XYZ file of C-alpha atoms in Angstrom:
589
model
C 0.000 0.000 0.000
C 0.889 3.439 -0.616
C -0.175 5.942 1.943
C 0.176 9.319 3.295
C -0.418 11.330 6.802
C -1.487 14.546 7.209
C 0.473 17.094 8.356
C -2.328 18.507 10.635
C -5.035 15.755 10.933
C -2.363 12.852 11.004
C -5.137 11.171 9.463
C -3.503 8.089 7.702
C -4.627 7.767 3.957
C -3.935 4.603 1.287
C -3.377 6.203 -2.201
C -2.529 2.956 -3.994
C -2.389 -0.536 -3.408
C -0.725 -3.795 -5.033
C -1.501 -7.284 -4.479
C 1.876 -8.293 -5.514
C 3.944 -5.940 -5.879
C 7.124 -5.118 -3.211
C 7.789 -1.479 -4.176
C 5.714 1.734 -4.925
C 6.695 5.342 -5.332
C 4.928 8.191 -6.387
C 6.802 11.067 -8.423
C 7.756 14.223 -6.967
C 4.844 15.647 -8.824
C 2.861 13.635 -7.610
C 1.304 12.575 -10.748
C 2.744 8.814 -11.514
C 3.649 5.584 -9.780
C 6.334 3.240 -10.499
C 6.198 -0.117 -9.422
C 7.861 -3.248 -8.775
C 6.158 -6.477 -9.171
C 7.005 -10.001 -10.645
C 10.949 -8.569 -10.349
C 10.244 -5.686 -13.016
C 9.900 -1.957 -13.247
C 6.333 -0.772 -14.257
C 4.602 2.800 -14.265
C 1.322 4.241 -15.025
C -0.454 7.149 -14.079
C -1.110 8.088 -10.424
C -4.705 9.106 -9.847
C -5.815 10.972 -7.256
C -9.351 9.927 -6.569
C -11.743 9.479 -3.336
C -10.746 5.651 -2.950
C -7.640 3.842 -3.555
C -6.415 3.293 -7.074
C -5.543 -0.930 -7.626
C -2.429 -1.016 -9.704
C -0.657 -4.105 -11.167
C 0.035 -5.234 -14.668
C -3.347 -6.630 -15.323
C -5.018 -3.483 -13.495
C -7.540 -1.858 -15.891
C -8.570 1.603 -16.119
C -5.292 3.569 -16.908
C -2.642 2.694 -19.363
C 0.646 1.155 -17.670
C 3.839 0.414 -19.451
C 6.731 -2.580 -18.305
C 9.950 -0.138 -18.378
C 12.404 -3.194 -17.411
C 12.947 -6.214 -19.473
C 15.236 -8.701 -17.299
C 15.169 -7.543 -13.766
C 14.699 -3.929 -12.434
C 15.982 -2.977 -8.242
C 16.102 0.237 -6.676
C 13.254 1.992 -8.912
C 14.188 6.027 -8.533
C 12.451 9.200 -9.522
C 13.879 12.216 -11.397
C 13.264 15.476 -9.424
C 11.355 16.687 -12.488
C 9.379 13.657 -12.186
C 10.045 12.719 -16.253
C 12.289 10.156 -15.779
C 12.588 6.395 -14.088
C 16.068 5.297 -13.338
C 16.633 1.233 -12.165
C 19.315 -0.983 -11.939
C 19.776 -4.348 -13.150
C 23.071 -6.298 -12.364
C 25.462 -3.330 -12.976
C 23.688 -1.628 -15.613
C 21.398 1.666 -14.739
C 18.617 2.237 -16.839
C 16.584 5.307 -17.685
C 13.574 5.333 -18.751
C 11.864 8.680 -20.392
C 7.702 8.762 -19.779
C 7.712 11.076 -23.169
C 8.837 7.992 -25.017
C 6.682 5.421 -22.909
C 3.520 7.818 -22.944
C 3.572 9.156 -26.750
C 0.708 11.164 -25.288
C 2.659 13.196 -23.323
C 4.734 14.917 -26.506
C 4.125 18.151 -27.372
C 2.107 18.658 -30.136
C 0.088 15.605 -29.619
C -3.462 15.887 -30.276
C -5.032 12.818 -28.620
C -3.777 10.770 -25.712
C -2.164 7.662 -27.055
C -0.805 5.642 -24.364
C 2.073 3.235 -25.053
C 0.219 -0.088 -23.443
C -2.076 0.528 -26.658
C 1.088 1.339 -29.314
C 3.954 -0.380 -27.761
C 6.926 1.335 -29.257
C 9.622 -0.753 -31.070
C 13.090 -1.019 -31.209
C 14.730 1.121 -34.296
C 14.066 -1.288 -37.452
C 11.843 -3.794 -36.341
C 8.451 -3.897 -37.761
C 5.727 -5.833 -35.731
C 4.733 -9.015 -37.030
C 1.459 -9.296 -34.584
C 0.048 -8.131 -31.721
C 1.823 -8.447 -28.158
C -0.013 -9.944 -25.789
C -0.112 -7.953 -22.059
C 1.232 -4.705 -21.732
C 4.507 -3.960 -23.812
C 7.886 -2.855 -22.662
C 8.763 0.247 -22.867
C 12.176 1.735 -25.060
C 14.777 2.656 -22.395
C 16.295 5.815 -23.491
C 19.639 5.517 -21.599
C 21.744 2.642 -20.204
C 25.231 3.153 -17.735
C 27.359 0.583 -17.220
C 28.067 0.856 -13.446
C 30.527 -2.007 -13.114
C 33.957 -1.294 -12.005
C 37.432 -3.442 -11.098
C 38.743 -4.381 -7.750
C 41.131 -6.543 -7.111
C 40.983 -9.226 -4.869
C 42.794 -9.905 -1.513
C 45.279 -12.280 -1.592
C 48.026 -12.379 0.923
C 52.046 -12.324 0.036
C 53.660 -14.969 1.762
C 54.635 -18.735 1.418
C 53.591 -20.704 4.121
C 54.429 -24.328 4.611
C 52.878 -26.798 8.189
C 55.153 -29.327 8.300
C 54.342 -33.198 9.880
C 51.183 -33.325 9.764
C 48.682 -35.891 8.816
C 47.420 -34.758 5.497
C 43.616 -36.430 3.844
C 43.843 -34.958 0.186
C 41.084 -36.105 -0.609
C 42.741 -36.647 -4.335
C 39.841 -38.777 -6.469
C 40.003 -42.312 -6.528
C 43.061 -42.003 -3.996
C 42.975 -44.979 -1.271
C 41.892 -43.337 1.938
C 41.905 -40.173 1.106
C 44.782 -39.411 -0.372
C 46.360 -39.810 3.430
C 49.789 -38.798 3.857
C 51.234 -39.655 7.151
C 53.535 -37.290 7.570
C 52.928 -34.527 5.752
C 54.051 -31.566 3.934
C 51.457 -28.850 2.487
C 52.885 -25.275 0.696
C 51.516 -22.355 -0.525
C 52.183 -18.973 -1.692
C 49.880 -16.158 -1.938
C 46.585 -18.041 -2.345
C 47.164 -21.043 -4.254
C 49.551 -24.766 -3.103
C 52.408 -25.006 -4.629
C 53.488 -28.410 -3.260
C 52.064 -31.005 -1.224
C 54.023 -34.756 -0.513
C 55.823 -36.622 2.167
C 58.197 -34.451 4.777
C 61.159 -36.358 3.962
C 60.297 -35.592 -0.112
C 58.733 -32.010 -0.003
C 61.012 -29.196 0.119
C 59.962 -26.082 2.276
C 61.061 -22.781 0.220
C 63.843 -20.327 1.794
C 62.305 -17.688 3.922
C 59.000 -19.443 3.994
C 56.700 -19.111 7.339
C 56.615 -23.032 8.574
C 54.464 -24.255 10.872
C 54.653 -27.520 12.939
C 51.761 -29.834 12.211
C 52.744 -32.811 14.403
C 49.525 -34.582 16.206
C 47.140 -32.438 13.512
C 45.421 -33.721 10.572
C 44.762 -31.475 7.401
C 42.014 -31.430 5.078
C 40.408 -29.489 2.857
C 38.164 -26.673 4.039
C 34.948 -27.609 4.282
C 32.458 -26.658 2.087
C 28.526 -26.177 2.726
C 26.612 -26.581 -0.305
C 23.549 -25.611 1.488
C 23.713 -22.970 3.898
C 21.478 -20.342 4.681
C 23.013 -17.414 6.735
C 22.110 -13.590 7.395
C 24.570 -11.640 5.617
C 22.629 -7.867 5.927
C 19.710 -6.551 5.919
C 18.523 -4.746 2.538
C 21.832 -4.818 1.332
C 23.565 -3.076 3.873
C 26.340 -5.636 5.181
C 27.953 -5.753 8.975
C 31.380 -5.337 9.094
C 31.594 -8.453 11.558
C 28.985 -11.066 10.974
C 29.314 -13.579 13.934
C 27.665 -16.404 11.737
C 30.527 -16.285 9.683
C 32.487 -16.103 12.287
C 31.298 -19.023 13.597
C 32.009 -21.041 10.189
C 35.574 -20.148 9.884
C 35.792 -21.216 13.279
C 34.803 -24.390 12.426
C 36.400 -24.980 9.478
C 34.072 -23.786 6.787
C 35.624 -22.093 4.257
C 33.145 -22.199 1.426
C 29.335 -21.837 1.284
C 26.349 -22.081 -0.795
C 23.073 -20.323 0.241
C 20.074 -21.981 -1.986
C 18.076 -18.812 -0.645
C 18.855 -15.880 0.090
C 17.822 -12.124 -0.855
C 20.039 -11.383 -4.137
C 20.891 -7.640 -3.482
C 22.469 -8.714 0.035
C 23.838 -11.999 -0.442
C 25.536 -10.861 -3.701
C 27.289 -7.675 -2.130
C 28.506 -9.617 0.731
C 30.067 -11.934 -1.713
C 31.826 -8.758 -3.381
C 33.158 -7.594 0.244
C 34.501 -11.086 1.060
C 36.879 -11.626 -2.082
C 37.558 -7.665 -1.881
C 39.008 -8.412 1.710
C 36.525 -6.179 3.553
C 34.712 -8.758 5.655
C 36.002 -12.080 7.022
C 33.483 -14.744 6.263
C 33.971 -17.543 4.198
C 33.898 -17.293 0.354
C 30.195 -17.159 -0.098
C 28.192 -18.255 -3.319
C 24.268 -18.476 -3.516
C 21.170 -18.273 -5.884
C 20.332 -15.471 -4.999
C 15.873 -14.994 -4.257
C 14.495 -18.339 -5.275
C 12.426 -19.255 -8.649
C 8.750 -19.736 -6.328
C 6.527 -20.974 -8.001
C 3.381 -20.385 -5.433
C 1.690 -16.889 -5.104
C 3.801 -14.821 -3.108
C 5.420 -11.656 -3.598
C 8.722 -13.559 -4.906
C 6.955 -15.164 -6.872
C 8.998 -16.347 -10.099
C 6.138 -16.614 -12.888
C 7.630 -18.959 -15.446
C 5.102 -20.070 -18.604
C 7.246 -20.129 -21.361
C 10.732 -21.070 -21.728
C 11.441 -17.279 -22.499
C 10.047 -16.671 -18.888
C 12.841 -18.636 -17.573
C 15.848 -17.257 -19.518
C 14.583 -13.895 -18.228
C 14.485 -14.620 -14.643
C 17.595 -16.711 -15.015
C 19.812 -13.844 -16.714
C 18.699 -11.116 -14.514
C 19.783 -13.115 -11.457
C 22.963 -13.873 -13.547
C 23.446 -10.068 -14.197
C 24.204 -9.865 -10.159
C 26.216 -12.379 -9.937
C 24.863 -15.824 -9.455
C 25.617 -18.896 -11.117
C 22.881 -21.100 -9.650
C 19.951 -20.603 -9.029
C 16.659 -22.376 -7.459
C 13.781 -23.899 -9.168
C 11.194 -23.760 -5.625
C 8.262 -25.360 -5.983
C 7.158 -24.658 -9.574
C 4.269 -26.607 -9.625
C 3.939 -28.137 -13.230
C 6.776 -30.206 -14.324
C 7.072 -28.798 -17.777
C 7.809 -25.659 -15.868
C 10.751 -27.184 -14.266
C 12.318 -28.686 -17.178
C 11.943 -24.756 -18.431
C 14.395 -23.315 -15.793
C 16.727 -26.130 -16.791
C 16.474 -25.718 -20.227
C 17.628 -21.875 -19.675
C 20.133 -22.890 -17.750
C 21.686 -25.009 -19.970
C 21.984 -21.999 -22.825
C 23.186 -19.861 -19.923
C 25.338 -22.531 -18.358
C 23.813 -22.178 -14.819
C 23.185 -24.743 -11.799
C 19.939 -25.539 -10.779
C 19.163 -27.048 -7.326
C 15.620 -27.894 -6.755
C 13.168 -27.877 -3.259
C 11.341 -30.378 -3.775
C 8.695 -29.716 -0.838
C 8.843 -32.913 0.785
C 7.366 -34.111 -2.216
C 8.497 -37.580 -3.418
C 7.183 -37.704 -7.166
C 9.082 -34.153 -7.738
C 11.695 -35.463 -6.637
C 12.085 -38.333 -8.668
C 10.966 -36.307 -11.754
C 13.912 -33.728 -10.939
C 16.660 -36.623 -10.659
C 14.960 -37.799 -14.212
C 15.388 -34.578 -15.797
C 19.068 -33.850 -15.068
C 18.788 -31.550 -12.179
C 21.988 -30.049 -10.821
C 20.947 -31.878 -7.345
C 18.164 -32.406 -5.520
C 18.077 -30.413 -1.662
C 16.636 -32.377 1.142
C 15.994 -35.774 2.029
C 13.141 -38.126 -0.068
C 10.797 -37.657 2.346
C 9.888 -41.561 2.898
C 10.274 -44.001 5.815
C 12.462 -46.028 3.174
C 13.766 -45.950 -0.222
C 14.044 -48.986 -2.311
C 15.670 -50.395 -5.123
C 14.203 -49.127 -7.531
C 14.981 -45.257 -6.307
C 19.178 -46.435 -5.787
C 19.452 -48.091 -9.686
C 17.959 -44.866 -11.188
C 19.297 -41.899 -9.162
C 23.063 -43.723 -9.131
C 22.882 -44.169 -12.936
C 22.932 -40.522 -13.341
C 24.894 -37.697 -12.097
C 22.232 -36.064 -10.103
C 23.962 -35.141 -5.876
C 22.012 -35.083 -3.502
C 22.304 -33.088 -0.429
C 20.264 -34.640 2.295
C 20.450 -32.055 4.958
C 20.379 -34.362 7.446
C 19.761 -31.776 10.216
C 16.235 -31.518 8.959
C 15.669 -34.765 7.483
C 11.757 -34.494 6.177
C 9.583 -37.532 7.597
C 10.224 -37.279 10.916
C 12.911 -36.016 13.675
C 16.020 -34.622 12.082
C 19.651 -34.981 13.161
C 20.099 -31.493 14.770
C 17.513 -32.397 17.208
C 19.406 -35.343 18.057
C 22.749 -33.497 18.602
C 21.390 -31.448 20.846
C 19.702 -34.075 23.085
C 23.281 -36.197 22.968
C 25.168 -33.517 23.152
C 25.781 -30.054 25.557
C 25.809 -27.835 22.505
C 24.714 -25.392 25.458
C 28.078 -25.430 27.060
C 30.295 -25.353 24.172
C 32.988 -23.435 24.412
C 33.660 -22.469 20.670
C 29.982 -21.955 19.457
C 29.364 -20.079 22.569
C 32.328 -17.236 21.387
C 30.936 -16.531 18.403
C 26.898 -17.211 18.623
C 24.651 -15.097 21.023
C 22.931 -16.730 23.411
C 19.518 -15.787 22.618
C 20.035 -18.162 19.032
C 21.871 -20.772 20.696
C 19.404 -21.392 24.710
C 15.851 -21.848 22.916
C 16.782 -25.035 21.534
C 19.815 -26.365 23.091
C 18.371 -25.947 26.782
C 15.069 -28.103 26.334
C 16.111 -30.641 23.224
C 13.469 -33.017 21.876
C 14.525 -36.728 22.104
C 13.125 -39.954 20.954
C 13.713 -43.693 21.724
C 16.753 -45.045 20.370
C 15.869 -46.117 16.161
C 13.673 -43.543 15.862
C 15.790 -41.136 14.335
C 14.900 -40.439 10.945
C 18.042 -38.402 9.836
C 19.789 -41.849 10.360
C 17.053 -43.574 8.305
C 17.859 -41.020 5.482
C 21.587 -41.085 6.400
C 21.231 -45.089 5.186
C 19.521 -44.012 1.750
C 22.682 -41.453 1.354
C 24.741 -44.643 1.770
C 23.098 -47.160 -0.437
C 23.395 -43.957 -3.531
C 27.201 -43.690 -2.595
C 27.923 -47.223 -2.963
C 25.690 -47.514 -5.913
C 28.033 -45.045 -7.081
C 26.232 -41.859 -6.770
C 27.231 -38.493 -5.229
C 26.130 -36.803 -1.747
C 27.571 -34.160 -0.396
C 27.596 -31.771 3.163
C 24.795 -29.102 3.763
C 24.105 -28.074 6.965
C 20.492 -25.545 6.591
C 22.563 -22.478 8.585
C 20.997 -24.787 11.348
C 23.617 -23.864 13.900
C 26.192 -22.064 12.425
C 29.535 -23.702 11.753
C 28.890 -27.028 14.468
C 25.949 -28.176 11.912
C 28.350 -28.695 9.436
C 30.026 -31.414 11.313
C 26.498 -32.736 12.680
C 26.277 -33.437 8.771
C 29.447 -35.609 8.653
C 28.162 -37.279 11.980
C 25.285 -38.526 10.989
C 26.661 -39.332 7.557
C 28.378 -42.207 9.603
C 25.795 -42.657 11.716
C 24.421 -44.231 8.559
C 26.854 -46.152 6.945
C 29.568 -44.151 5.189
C 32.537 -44.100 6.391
C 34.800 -41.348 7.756
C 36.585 -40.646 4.676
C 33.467 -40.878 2.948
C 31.809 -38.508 4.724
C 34.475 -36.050 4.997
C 34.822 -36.452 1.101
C 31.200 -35.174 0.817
C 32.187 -32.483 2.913
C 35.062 -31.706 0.516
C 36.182 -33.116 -2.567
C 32.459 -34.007 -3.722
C 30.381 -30.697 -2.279
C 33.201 -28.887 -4.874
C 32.395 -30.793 -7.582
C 28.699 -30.473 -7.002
C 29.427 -26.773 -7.274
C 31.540 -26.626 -10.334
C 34.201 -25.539 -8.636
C 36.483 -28.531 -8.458
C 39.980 -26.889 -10.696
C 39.944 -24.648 -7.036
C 38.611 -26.073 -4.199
C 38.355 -29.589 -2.510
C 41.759 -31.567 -2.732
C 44.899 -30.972 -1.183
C 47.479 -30.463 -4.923
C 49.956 -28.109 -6.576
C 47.003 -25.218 -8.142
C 44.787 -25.369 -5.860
C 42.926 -22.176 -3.490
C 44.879 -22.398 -0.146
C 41.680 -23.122 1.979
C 42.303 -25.698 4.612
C 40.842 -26.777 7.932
C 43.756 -28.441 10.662
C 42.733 -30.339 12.890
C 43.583 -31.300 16.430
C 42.980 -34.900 16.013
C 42.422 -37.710 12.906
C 38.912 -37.047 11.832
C 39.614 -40.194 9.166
C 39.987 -42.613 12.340
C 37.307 -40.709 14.815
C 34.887 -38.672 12.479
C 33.875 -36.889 15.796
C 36.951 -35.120 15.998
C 36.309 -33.038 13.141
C 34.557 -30.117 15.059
C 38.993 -29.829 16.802
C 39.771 -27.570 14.305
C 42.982 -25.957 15.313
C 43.475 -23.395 12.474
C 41.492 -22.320 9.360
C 43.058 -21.554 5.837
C 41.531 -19.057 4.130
C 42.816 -17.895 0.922
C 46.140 -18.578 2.121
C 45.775 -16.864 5.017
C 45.728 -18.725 8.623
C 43.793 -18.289 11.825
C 43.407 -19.233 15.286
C 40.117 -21.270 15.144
C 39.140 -20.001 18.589
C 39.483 -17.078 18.268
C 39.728 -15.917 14.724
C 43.223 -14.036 15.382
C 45.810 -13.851 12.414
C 48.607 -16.426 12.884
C 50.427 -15.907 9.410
C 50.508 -13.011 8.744
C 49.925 -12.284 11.953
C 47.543 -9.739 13.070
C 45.474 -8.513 16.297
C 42.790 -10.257 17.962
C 39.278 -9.285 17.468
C 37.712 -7.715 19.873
C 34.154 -8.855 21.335
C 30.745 -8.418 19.527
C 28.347 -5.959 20.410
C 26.430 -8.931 23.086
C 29.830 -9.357 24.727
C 30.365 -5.633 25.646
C 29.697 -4.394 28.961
C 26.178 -2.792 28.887
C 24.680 -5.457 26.832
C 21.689 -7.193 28.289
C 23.576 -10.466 27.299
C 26.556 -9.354 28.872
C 28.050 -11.672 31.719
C 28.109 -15.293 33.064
C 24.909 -17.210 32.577
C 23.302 -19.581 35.254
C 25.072 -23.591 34.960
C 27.428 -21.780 32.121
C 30.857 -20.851 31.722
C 31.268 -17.522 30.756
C 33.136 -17.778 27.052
C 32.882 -14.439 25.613
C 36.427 -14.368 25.099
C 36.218 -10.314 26.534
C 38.680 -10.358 28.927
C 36.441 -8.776 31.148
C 35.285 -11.960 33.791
């Protein structure tokens, strides 16, 4: 709704209103509204009349014109009220309402609005009549794209006699290396082998690795995390926090809102936030009425929706409950010209799911939401090259694993998670857990079906649902043995395989000469006792390494951060906590 209060009366009035639409803003003149609904720019006429005025693209009444084609954010008024700016991706686009509303030209002797005579790009002739409302010419586009470099760090850096699971394909488990060497410089290894064989460069930073095991960073193909609010981005975001800490160094949000999740991405390879290197789909493809909703009818639907989310940066994106199949087979087939993932929600539906492992879906998100798979499901899904990412945390069908974890666990008293989360997200849950009898656990149930694809020779791999940030991750390879796989296996989905699910297997994943520098050490051998992997000792991040407790620079060194705004004297959160140790890490108690 758009409404006003009076100055004097402070009577509240609605103008306009929108069933769908998640913007509206009237010119400074006060004589036209622009719009945003279905993702893209519209305007029409603002009239000022004793009731409110409906607008929409199928309002009727008052001529309306689409001024975006392919996405249009941040909708913004001239201050002579004749021109609509917008942005899609990195392009700003103008549109003039003399060339939308022919009407409005001087000299024009009848009104002739442009959602009758749609005008046309130079040299095109129309071969029949639009259907809906056209799109208006855009007088004026600005590329507002610009360099930066990315942060990488100058050193070499070498930890010596360590353990090292490479996780190198087909390697016998895991690529392990007993005693280890692993350098890098800047960013990327440079050399990885045996101590006795490796050579450490002259001048190089070393670090002593004995009693730790190194693996790849982890990486969370489905992870859902607050990054900001409207785009507007904290300069320390303790959720990330929180996955460094525990040895996440790459994630993939399946949903998240694409202006904020994409500029957080921008300030993490700039440098300007520490989080780990974040990738997502930006807003999801919905098909159900909402005000996200993703209409997709027509094939060209889908390439639109598809390349305006690829105009801000994603390279995935999420196909949510669009209800007909032939729908869903049009987001992939877009994807496919664009070369784009698609990951579907399947809604705890087991028919879409089987349809979207038949049609060559990037993965499918969630467990099959059945007591038990048979068969029949194993021979077809393994025969393809369809992951699947169970989220065992919130297994559908029943009680998932997170709830278990926190009845067998004290996830209320521990000491890392309790640094970096506040305790008003970590006491609701973790203080009065839900339990059940012992082989009622269904994340174990669907923790079995993950084993019987991987030994069928399918693909799963690690995401956690942002269900408690960082620690889920490893509740994920947990209950991955909990039904069947083994340790390697299930650290393998948490590395090797979650990369290639992601495309991004030349960087990330395996321990070997080329590769990004990201690496979780770990106090312990996570191979041997997959319930050590929450030890992590130090995370690698780009080549650079820090304390795991406490985030502080090791090489290059730097200072320790100081507390977040909960841990500061003053807070209402401030200070020990009944039956808990006080780990705020502020030096204060």
């Amino acid at each position: 709704e758009l409404r006003s209060v009076g100055l004097s009366d402070l009577r509240e009035r609605v103008h306009a209103t929108s069933k769908l639409g998640t913007e509206l803003w009237l010119s400074p003149n006060g004589q036209w509204l622009a719009f945003r609904e279905g993702y893209e720019a519209w305007v029409t006429p603002f009239v000022a009349a004793g009731r409110p005025q409906h607008v929409g693209p199928g309002a009727k009444g008052v001529p309306r014109v689409r001024a975006s084609s392919g996405g249009g954010s941040f909708l913004s008024w001239a201050a002579d009220s004749r021109s609509l700016t917008w942005v899609t991706g990195p392009t700003l686009a103008e549109l003039k309402l003399d060339d939308a509303f022919t009407w409005l030209r001087a000299g024009a002797t009848q009104p002739k609005a442009a959602a009758q005579t749609p005008a046309l790009a130079a040299g095109s002739a129309p071969k029949a009549k639009p259907k809906g409302p056209p799109v208006a010419p855009v007088g004026r586009r600005v590329d507002l794209g610009f360099r930066q470099p990315a942060s990488r760090p100058a050193h070499t850096l070498a930890i010596v006699g360590a353990r090292v699971l490479t996780m190198a394909p087909g390697a016998a488990h895991g690529g392990l290396i007993p005693d280890g060497t692993v350098v890098w410089r800047a960013d990327r290894i440079v050399a990885v082998g045996p101590r006795a064989s490796t050579a450490v460069p002259k001048g190089a930073t070393v670090l002593q690795g004995r009693g730790k095991t190194v693996i790849p960073g982890l990486i969370d193909v489905h992870a859902h995390a607050a990054q900001g609010t409207h785009g507007i981005i904290p300069q320390r975001n303790w959720s990330m926090h929180a996955l460094l800490a525990f040895g996440v160094t790459t994630l993939h949000d399946p949903s998240n809102r694409t202006a904020t999740v994409f500029a957080a991405h921008e300030q993490q390879r700039a440098g300007r936030i520490l989080a780990p290197r974040i990738f997502s789909t930006g807003t999801i493809l919905y098909g159900a009425t909402a005000e996200i909703t993703a209409k997709i009818q027509t094939k060209a639907d889908a390439l639109r929706h598809l390349r305006r989310l690829k105009a801000i940066g994603a390279f995935s994106v999420k196909s949510y409950n669009q209800p007909r199949r032939e729908q869903r087979q049009m987001v992939l087939a877009a994807a496919r010209e664009l070369n784009m993932l698609v990951v579907p929600e399947g809604g705890a539906l087991f028919m879409h799911n089987m349809t979207q492992v038949v049609d060559g879906h990037t993965g499918v998100e969630h467990a099959l939401p059945v007591a038990r798979c048979y068969a029949d499901v194993v021979q077809l899904w393994s025969k393809t090259d369809v992951g699947h990412t169970p989220t065992l945390g919130v297994a559908y069908g029943g009680l998932g694993g997170e709830n278990y974890w926190y009845a067998h666990t004290r996830v209320d008293a521990h000491p890392r998670l309790n640094r970096y989360v506040p305790p008003w997200a970590v006491d609701p849950k973790s203080r009065r857990p839900r339990t059940a009898p012992k082989g009622q656990w269904n994340h174990i149930a669907a923790a079995r079906f993950a084993m019987q694809l991987v030994d069928a020779g399918g693909r799963v791999q690690l995401g956690a649902h942002g269900q408690r940030e960082g620690l889920a991750a490893h509740w994920e390879l947990w209950s991955f043995v909990q039904g069947g796989l083994t340790p390697v296996q299930a650290l393998r989905a948490g590395t090797a395989d979650a990369a290639r699910y992601l495309g991004m297997d030349r960087d990330l994943g395996v321990i070997a000469p080329g590769k990004l520098a990201d690496l979780a050490v770990i106090d312990g051998a996570p191979d041997q006792d997959i319930r050590s992997s929450e030890r992590v000792a130090w995370t690698v991040l780009g080549g650079r390494v820090y304390d795991a407790l406490t985030l502080t620079p090791v090489a290059p060194k730097g200072p320790k951060p100081g507390p977040f705004f909960w841990q500061q004297a003053g807070h209402p959160s401030h200070g020990p906590r009944h039956n808990r140790q006080h780990t705020c890490g502020c030096g204060v108690h």
